Coordinates of C-alpha atoms in Angstrom, one line a residue:
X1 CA -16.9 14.5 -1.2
X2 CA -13.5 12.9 -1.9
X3 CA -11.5 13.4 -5.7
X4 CA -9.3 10.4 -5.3
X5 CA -9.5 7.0 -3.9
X6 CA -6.5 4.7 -3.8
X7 CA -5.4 1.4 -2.1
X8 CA -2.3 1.1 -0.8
X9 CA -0.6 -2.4 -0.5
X10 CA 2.6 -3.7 1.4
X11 CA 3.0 -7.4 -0.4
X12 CA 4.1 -10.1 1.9
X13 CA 3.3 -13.9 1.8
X14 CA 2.9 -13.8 5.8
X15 CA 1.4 -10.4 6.1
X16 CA 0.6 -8.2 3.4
X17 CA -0.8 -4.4 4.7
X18 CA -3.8 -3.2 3.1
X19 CA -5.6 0.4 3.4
X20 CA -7.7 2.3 0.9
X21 CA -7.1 6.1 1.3
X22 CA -9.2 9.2 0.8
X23 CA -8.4 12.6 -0.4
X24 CA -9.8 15.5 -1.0
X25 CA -9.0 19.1 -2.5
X26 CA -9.4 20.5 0.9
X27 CA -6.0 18.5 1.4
X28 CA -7.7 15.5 3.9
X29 CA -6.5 12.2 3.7
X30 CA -9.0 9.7 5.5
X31 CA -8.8 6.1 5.6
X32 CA -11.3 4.3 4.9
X33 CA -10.6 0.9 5.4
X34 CA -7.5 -1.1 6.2
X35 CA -6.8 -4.7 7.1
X36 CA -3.4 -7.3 7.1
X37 CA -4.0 -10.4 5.2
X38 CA -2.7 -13.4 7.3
X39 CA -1.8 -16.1 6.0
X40 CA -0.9 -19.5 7.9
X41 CA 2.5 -20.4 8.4
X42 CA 3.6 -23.8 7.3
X43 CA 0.7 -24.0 4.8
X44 CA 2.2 -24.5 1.1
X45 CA 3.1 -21.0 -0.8
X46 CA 0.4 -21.3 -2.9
X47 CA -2.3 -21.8 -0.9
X48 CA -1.0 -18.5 1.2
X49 CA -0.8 -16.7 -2.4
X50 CA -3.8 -17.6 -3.3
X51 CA -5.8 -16.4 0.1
X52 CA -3.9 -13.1 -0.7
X53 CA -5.2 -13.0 -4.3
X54 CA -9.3 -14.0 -2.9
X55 CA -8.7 -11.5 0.0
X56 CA -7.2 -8.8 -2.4
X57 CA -9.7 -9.1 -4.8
X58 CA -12.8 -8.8 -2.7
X59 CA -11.1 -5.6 -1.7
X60 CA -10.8 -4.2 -4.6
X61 CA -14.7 -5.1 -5.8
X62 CA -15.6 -3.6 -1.9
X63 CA -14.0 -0.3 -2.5
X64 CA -13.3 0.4 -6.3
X65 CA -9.8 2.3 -6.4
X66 CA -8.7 4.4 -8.9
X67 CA -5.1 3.4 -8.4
X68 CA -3.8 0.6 -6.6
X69 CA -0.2 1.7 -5.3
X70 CA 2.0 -0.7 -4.3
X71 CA 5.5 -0.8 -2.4
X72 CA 8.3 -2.3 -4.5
X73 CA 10.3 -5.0 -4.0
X74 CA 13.9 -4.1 -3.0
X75 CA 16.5 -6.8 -3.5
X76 CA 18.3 -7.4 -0.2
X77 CA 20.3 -10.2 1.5
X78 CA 17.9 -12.3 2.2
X79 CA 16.8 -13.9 -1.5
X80 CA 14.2 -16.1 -0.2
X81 CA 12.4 -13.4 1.4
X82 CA 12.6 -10.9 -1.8
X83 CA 11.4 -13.9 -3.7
X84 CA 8.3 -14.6 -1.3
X85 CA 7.5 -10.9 -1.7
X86 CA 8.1 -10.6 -5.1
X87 CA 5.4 -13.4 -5.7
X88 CA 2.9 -11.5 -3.2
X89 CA 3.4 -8.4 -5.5
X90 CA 2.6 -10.9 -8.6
X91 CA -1.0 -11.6 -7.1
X92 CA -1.4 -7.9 -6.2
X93 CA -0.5 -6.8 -9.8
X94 CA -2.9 -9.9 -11.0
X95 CA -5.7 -9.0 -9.0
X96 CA -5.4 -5.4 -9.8
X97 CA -5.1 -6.3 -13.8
X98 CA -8.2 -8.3 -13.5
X99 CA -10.2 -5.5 -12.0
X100 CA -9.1 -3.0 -14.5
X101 CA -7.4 -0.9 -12.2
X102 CA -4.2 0.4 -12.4
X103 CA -1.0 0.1 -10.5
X104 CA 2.2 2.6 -9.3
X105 CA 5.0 1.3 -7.5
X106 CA 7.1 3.5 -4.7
X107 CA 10.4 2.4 -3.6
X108 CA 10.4 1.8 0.1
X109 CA 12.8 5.1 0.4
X110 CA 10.1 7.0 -1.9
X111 CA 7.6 6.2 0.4
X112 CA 9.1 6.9 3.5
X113 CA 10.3 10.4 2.0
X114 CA 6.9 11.6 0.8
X115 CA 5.8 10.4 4.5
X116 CA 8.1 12.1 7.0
X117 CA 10.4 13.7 4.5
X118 CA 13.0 11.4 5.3
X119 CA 13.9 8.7 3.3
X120 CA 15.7 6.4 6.0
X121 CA 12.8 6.8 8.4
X122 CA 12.4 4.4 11.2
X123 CA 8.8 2.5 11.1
X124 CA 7.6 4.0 14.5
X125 CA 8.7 7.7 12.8
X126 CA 6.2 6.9 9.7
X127 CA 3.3 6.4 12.4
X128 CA 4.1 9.4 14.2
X129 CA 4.5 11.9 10.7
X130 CA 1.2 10.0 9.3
X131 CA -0.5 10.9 12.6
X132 CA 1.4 14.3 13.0
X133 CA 2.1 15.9 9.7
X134 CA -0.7 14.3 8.0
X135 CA -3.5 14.3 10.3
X136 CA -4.8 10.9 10.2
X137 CA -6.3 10.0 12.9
X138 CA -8.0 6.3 12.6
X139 CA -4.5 4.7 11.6
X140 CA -5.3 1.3 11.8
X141 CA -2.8 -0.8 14.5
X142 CA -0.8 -3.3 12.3
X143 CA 2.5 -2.1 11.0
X144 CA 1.5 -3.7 7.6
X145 CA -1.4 -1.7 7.4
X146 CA 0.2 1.5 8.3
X147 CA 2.8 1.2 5.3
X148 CA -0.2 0.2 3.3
X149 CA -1.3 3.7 4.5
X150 CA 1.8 5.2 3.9
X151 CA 1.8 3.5 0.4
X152 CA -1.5 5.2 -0.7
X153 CA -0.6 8.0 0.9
X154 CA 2.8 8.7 -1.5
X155 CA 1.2 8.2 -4.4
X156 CA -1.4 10.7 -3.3
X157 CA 1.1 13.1 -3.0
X158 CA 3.5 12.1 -6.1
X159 CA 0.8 11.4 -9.0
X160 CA 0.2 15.0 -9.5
X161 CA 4.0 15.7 -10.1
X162 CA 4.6 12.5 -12.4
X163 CA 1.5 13.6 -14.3
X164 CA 2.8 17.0 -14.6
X165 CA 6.2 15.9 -15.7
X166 CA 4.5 13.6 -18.7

């Protein structure tokens, strides 16, 4: 019924977004699943990592993606949240080495312009282009698992050209 499967993630330590997507020739994307990994504030970094990695994982057994596609890290001000983030993508990369499935990363502007066609898009636009230009209707309610959505959803639509251009 559906040619590709991938899982989208949007690493955090906090929250990280999580949604596998569906797609078919016909051009319908359907998601299949979604969720925002919580972790408890105040509780050492490790322990948070690690109930991303056990989350993550089960995930990943659950739904056996083809790809997992993952937003990248962009350096900002703030160098203690970039570092936070950049160890949430560490577990996502682990967990998706040790199930033997491959990862992309998309920029957050990638992303955003392979959603809505803009590249400076405003969360709330993302939600409405997903809903509006995309057709998906059972977007789950958690901005983290909407850029999760919007994750998969790029590398949906720009894995065919970066295959082509190999």
């Amino acid at each position: 019924m559906f040619d590709r499967l991938v899982m989208g993630v949007d690493p955090g330590v906090a929250a990280t977004g999580v949604a596998t997507v569906a797609w078919s020739r016909a051009g319908r994307s359907v998601v299949l699943g979604s969720q925002t990994i919580r972790t408890p504030a105040g509780s050492p970094d490790g322990d948070r990592l690690y109930a991303v990695y056990r989350t993550l994982r089960r995930a990943l057994a659950d739904t056996h993606p083809e790809t997992v596609a993952v937003e990248r890290l962009m350096w900002g001000r703030n160098v203690g949240s970039a570092m936070a983030v950049a160890r949430a993508s560490g577990v996502v990369l682990l967990a998706a080495a040790e199930a033997g499935i491959p990862v992309r990363e998309y920029a957050p502007l990638e992303v955003k312009l392979a959603v809505t066609g803009n590249g400076n898009a405003a969360k709330d636009e993302v939600r409405l282009a997903l809903r509006r230009l995309h057709a998906i209707a059972d977007l789950p309610p958690e901005p983290d698992a909407i850029d999760a959505v919007a994750v998969a959803l790029c590398h949906i639509h720009r894995s065919p050209l970066r295959e082509a251009a190999r």
